[in-house]
mmCIF file of C-alpha atoms in Angstrom:
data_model
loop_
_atom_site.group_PDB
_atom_site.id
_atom_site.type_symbol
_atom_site.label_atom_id
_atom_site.label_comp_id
_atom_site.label_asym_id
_atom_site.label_seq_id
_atom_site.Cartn_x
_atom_site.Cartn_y
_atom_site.Cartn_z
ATOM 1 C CA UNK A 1 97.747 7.480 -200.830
ATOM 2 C CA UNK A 2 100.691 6.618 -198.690
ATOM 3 C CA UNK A 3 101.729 3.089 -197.423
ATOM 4 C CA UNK A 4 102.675 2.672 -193.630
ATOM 5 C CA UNK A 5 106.501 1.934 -193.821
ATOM 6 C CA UNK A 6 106.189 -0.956 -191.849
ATOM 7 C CA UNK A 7 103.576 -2.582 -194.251
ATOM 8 C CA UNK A 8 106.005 -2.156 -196.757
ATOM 9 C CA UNK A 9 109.255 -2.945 -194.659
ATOM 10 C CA UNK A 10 107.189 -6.801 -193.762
ATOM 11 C CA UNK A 11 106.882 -7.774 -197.115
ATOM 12 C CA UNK A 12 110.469 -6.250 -198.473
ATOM 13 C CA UNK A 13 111.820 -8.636 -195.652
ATOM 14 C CA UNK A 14 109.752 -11.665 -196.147
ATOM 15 C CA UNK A 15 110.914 -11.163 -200.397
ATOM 16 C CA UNK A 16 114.486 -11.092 -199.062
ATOM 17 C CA UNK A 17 115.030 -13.779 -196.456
ATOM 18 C CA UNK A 18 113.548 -15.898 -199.175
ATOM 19 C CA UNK A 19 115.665 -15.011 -202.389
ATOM 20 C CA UNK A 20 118.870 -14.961 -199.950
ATOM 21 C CA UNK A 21 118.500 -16.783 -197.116
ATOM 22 C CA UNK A 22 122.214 -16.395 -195.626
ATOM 23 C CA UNK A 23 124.664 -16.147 -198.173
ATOM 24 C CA UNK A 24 124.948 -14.667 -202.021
ATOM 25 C CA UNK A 25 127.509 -17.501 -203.469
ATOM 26 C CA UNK A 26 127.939 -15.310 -206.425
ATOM 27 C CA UNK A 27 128.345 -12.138 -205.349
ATOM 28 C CA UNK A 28 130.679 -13.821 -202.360
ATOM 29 C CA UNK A 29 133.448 -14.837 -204.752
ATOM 30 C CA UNK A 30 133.443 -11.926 -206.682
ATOM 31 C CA UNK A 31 133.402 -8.826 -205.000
ATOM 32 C CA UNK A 32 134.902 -7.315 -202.126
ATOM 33 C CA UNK A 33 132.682 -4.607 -199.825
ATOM 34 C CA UNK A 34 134.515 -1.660 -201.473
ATOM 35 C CA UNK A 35 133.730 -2.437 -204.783
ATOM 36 C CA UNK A 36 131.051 -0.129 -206.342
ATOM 37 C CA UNK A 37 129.034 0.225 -209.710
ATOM 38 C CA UNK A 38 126.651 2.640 -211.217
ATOM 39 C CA UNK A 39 123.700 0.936 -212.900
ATOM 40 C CA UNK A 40 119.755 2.004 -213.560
ATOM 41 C CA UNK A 41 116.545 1.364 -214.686
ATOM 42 C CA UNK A 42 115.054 0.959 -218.178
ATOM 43 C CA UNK A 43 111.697 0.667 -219.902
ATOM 44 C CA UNK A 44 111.318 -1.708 -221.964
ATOM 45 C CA UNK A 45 107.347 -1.045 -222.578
ATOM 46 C CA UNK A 46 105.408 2.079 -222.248
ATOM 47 C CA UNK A 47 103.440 2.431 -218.602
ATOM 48 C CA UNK A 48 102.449 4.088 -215.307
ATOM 49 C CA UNK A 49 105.023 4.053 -212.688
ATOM 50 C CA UNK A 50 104.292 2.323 -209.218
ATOM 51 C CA UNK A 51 106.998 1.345 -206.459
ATOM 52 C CA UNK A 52 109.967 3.725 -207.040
ATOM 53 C CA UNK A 53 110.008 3.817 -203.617
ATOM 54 C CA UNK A 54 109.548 0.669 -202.996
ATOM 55 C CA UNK A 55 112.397 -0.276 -205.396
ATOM 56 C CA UNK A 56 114.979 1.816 -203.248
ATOM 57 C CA UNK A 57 113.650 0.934 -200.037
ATOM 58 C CA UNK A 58 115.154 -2.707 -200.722
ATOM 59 C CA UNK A 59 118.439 -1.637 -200.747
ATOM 60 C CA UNK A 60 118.078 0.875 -197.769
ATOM 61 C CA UNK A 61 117.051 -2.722 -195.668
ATOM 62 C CA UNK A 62 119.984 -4.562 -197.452
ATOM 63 C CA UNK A 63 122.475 -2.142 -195.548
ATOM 64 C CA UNK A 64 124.164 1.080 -195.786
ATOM 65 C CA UNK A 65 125.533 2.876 -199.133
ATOM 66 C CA UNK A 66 123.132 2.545 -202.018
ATOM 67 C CA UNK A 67 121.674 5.967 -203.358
ATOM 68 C CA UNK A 68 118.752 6.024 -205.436
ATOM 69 C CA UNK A 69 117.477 8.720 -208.009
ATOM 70 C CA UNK A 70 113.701 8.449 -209.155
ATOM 71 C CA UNK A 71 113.026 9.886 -212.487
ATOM 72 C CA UNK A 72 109.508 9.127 -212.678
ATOM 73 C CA UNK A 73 107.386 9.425 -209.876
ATOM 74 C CA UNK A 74 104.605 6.741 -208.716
ATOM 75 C CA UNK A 75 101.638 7.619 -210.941
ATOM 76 C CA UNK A 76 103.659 9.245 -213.782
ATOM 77 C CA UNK A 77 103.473 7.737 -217.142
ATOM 78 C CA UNK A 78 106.613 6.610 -219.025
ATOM 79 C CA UNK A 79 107.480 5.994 -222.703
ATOM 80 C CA UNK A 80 109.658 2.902 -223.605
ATOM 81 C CA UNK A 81 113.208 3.196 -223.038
ATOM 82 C CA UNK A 82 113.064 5.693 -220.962
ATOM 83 C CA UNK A 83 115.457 6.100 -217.310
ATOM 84 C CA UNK A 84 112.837 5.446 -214.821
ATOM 85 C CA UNK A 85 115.557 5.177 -211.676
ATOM 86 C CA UNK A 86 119.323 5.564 -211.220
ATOM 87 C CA UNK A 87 121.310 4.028 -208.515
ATOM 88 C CA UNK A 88 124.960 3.785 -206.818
ATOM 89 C CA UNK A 89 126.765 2.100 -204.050
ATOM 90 C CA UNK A 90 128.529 -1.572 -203.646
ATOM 91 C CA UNK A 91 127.801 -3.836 -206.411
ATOM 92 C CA UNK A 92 127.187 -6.640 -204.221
ATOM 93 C CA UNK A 93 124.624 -4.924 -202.706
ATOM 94 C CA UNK A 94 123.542 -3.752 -206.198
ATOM 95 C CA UNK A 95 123.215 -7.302 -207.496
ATOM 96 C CA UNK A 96 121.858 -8.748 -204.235
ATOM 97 C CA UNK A 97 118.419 -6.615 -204.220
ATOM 98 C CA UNK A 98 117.699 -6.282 -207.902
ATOM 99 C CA UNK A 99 115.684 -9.438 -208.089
ATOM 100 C CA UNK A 100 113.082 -9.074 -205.017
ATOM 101 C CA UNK A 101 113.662 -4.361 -205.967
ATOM 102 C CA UNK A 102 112.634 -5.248 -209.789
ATOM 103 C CA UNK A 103 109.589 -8.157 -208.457
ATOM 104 C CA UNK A 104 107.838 -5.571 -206.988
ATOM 105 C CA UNK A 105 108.801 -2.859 -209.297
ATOM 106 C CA UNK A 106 107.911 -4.656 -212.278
ATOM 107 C CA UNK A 107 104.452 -6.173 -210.857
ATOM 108 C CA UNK A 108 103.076 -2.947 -209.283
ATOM 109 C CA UNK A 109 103.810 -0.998 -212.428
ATOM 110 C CA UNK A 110 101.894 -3.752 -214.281
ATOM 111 C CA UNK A 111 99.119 -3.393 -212.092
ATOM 112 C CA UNK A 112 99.102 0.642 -212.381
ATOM 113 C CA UNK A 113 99.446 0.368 -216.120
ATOM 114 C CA UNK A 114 96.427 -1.997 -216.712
ATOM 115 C CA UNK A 115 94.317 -0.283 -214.398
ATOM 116 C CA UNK A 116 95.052 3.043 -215.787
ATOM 117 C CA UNK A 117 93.999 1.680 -219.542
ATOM 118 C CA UNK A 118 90.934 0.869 -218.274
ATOM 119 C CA UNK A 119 89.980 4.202 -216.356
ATOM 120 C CA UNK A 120 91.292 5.873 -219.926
ATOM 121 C CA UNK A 121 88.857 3.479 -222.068
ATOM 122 C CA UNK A 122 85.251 4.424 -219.356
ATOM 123 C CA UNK A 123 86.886 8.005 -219.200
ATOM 124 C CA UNK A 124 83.347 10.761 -219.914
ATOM 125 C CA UNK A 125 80.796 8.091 -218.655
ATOM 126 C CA UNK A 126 81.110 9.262 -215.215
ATOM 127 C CA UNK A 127 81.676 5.273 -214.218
ATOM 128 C CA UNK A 128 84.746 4.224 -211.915
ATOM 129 C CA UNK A 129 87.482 1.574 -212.141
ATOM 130 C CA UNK A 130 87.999 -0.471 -208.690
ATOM 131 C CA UNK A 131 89.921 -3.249 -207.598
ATOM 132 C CA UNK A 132 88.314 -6.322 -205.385
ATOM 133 C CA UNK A 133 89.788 -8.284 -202.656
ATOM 134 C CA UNK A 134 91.004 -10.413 -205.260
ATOM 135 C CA UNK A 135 94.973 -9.827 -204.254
ATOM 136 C CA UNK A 136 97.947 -12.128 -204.545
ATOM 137 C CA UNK A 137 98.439 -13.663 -200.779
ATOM 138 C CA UNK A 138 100.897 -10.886 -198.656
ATOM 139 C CA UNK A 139 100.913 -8.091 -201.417
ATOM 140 C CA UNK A 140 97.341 -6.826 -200.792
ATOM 141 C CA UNK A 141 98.328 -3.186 -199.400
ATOM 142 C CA UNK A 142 100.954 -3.048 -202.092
ATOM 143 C CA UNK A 143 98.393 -3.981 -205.195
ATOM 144 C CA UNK A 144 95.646 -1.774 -204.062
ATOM 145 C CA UNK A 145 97.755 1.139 -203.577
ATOM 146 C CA UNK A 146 99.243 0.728 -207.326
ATOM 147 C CA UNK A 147 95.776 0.852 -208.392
ATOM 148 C CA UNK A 148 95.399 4.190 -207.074
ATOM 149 C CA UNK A 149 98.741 4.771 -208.928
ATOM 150 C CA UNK A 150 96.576 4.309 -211.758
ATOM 151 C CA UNK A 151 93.513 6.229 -211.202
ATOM 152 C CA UNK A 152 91.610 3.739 -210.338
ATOM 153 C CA UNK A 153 89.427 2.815 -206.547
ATOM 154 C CA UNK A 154 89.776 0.498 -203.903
ATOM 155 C CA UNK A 155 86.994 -1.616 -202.891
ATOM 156 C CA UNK A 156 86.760 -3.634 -199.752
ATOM 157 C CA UNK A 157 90.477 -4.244 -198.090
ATOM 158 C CA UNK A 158 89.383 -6.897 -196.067
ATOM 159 C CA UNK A 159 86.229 -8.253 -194.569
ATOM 160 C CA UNK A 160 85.520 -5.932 -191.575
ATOM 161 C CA UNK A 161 85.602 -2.615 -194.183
ATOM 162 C CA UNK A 162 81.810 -3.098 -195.381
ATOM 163 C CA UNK A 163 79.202 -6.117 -195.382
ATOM 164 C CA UNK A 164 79.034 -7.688 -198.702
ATOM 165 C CA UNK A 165 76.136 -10.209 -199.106
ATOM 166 C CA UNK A 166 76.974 -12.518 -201.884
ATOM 167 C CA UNK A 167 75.274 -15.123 -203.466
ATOM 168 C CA UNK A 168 76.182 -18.004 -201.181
ATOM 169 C CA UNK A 169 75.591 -15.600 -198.393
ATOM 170 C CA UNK A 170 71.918 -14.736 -199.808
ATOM 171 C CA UNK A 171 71.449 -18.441 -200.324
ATOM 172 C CA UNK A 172 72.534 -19.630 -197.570
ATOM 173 C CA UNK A 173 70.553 -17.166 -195.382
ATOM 174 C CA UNK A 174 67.033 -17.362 -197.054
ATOM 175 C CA UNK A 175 66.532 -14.678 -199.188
ATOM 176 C CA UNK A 176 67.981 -11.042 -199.380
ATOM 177 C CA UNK A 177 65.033 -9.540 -197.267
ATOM 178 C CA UNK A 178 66.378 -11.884 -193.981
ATOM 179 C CA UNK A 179 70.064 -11.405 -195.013
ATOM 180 C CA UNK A 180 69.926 -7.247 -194.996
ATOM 181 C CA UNK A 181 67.874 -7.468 -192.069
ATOM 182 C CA UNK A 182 70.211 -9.155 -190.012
ATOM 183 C CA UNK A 183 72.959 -7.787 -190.870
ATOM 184 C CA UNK A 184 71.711 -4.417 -190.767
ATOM 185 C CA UNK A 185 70.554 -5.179 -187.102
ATOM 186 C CA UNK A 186 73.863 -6.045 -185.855
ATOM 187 C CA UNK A 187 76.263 -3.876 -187.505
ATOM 188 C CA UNK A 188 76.949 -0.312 -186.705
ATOM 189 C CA UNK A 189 75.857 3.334 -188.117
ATOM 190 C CA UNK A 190 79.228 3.717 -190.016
ATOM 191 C CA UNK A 191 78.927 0.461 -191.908
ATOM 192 C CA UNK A 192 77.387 0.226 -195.695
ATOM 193 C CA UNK A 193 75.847 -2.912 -196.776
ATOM 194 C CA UNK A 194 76.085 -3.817 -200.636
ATOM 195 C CA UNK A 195 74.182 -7.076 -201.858
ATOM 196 C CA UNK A 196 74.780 -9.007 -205.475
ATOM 197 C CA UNK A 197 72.577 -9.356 -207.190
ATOM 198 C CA UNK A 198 72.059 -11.749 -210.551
ATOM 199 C CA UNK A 199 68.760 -10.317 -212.318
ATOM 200 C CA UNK A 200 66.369 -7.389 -212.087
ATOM 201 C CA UNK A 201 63.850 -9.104 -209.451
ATOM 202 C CA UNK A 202 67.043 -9.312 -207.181
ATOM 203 C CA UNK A 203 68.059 -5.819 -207.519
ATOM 204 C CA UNK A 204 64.258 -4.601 -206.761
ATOM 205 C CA UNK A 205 64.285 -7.079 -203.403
ATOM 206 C CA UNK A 206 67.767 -5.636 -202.319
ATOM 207 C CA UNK A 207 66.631 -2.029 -203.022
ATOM 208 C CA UNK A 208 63.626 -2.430 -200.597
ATOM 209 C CA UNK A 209 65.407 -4.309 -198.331
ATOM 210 C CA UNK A 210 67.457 -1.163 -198.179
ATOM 211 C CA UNK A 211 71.234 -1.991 -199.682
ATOM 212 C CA UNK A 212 73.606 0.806 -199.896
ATOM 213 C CA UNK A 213 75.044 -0.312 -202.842
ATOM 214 C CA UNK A 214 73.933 -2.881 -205.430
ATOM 215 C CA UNK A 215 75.902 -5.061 -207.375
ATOM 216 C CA UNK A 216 75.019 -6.136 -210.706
ATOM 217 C CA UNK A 217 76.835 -9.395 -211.601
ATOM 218 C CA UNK A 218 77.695 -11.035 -214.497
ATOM 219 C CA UNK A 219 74.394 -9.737 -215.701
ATOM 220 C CA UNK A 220 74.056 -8.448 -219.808
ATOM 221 C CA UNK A 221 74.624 -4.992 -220.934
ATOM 222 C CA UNK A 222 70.565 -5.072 -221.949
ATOM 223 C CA UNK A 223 69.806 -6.121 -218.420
ATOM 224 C CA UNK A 224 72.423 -4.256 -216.532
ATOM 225 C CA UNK A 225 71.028 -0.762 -218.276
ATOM 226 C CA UNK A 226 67.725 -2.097 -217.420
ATOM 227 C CA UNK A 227 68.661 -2.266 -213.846
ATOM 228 C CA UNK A 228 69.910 1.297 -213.524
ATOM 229 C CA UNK A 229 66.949 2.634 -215.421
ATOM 230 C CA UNK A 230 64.739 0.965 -212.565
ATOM 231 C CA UNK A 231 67.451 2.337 -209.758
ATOM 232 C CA UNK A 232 67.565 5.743 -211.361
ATOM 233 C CA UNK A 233 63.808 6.091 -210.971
ATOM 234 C CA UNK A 234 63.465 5.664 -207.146
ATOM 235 C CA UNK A 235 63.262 8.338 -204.673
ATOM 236 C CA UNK A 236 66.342 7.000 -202.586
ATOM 237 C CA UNK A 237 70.022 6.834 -204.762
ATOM 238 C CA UNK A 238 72.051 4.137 -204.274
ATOM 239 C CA UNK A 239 75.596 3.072 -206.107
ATOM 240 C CA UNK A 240 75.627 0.463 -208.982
ATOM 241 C CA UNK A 241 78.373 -1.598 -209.507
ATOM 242 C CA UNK A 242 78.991 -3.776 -212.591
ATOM 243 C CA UNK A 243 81.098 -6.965 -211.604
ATOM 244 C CA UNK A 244 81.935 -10.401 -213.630
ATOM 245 C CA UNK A 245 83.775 -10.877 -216.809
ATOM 246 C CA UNK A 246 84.450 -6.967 -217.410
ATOM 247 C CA UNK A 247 87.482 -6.536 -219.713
ATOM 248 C CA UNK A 248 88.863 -3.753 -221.306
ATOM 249 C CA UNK A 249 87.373 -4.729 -224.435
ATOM 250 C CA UNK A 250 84.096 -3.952 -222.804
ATOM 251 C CA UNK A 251 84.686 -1.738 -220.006
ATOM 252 C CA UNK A 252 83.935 0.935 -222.122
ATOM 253 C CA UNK A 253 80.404 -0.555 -223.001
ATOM 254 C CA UNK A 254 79.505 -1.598 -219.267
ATOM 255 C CA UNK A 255 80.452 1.933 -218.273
ATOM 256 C CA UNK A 256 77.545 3.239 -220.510
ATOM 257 C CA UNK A 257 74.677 1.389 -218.879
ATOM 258 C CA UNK A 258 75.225 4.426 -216.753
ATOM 259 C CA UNK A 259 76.841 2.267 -213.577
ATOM 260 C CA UNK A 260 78.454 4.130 -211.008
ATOM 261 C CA UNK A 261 81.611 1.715 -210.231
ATOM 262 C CA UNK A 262 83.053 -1.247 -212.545
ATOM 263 C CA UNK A 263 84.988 -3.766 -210.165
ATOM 264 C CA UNK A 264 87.122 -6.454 -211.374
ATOM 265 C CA UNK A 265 90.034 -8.710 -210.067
ATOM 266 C CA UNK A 266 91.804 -8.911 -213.278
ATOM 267 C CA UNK A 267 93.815 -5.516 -212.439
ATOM 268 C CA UNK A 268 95.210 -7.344 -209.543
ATOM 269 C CA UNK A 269 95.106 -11.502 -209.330
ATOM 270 C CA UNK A 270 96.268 -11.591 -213.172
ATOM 271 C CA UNK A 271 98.105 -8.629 -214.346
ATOM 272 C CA UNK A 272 101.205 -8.488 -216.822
ATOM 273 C CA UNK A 273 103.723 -7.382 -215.162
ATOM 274 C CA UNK A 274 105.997 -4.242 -216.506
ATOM 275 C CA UNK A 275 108.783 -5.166 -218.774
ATOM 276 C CA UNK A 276 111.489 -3.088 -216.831
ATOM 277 C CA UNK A 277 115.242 -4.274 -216.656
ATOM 278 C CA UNK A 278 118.244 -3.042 -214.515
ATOM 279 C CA UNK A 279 121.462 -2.751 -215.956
ATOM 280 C CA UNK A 280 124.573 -1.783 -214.128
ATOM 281 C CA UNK A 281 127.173 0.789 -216.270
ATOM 282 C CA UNK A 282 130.213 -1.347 -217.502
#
């Protein structure tokens, strides 16, 4: 997976104008344009790299002169204290992009490396990790690509990829039958229609109703094996997803009910972000 430069370029720039505005006070008083340093990047944690490239593309949109040197390549794993990045030019420049460089850096690594323990802890069940929409405002491009960093899926990126009939829109429409109807009506040929669903009885009305892909949510391991037993059994396959309070404590667990997909917003919305420090040479 590859980012469009310009996707990552608008968010680089929106990071910057806001950490500098105008002027770096610091670096203003203490170094002149010629001045240069060494410096580069540390682990402080084990992990799965995400946003090398990202990191040096900072500096590229800060000016002219810094050089960067990935030694660990988006989706590579890393041991603490290892060199993950080395870089040279002006030390103003240096000092100027490491906060908004590291910001990403540290966060998309954070989101590789927690998605990547879960895809390691379902790994022989056949099940897959995904992401949801559930993204930090701006960085939605960004997070679902470092989950792909980390083996996992994407789900939806936004609303037009696929019609999802939640709950509220279930409830709000009638009943499942009326809601997949419509929908199905309107939409085009290319377009998949997945339904949540909250107990067995749902997931029989959204098969006939003929869902592409049915979600079982915050239902119990007892009932969500249930509901692929029943699924497994009719003539026409469709996916299972589990979704709702899936950890990796029990991803492992949910994956055996024999589920095709786990989704979960905790890889993205609430991730720990990599401990990962720059430090220039003295």
């Amino acid at each position: 997976m590859k980012l469009p430069q310009f996707i990552v370029d608008d968010v680089i720039l929106r990071a910057l104008k806001e950490d500098m505005h105008y002027v770096d006070l610091s670096c203003a008083h203490l170094f002149t344009p010629e001045h240069e340093s060494r410096a580069y990047l540390v682990a402080n944690q084990a992990g799965v790299m995400c946003g090398g490239e990202i990191f040096a593309r900072v500096f590229a949109l800060l000016g002219e002169g810094v050089t960067c040197e990935l030694k660990v390549r988006d989706g590579e794993r890393f041991n603490c204290g290892d060199v993950l990045l080395e870089l040279r030019g002006p030390t103003a420049m240096l000092l100027q992009g490491e906060r908004t460089a590291l910001n990403l850096l540290q966060h998309l690594t954070g989101v590789a490396t927690a998605t990547h323990a879960l895809v390691e802890a379902v790994e022989g069940t056949g099940a897959a990790i995904a992401d949801t929409r559930k993204t930090l405002p701006g960085l939605r491009a960004l997070q679902k690509y470092a989950v792909t960093c980390g083996g996992g899926r994407n789900h939806r990126f936004n609303l037009s990829d696929a019609v999802m009939l939640k709950d509220n829109h279930v409830d709000a429409c009638g009943s499942i039958e009326r809601a997949v109807a419509q929908v199905r009506a309107g939409v085009g040929h290319m377009v998949k229609i997945e339904v949540e669903t909250r107990n067995l009885d749902e997931v029989q009305q959204a098969y006939a109703a003929g869902a592409d892909v049915i979600m079982l949510d915050n239902m119990t391991i007892e009932a969500m094996r249930e509901a692929v037993s029943w699924l497994r059994g009719q003539p026409r396959a469709v996916i299972a997803e589990a979704s709702g309070d899936i950890t990796l404590a029990n991803a492992r667990e949910v994956a055996q009910t024999g589920v095709d997909v786990l989704s979960l917003g905790a890889v993205t919305h609430s991730v720990q972000a990599a401990n990962i420090s720059m430090r220039i040479v003295k």
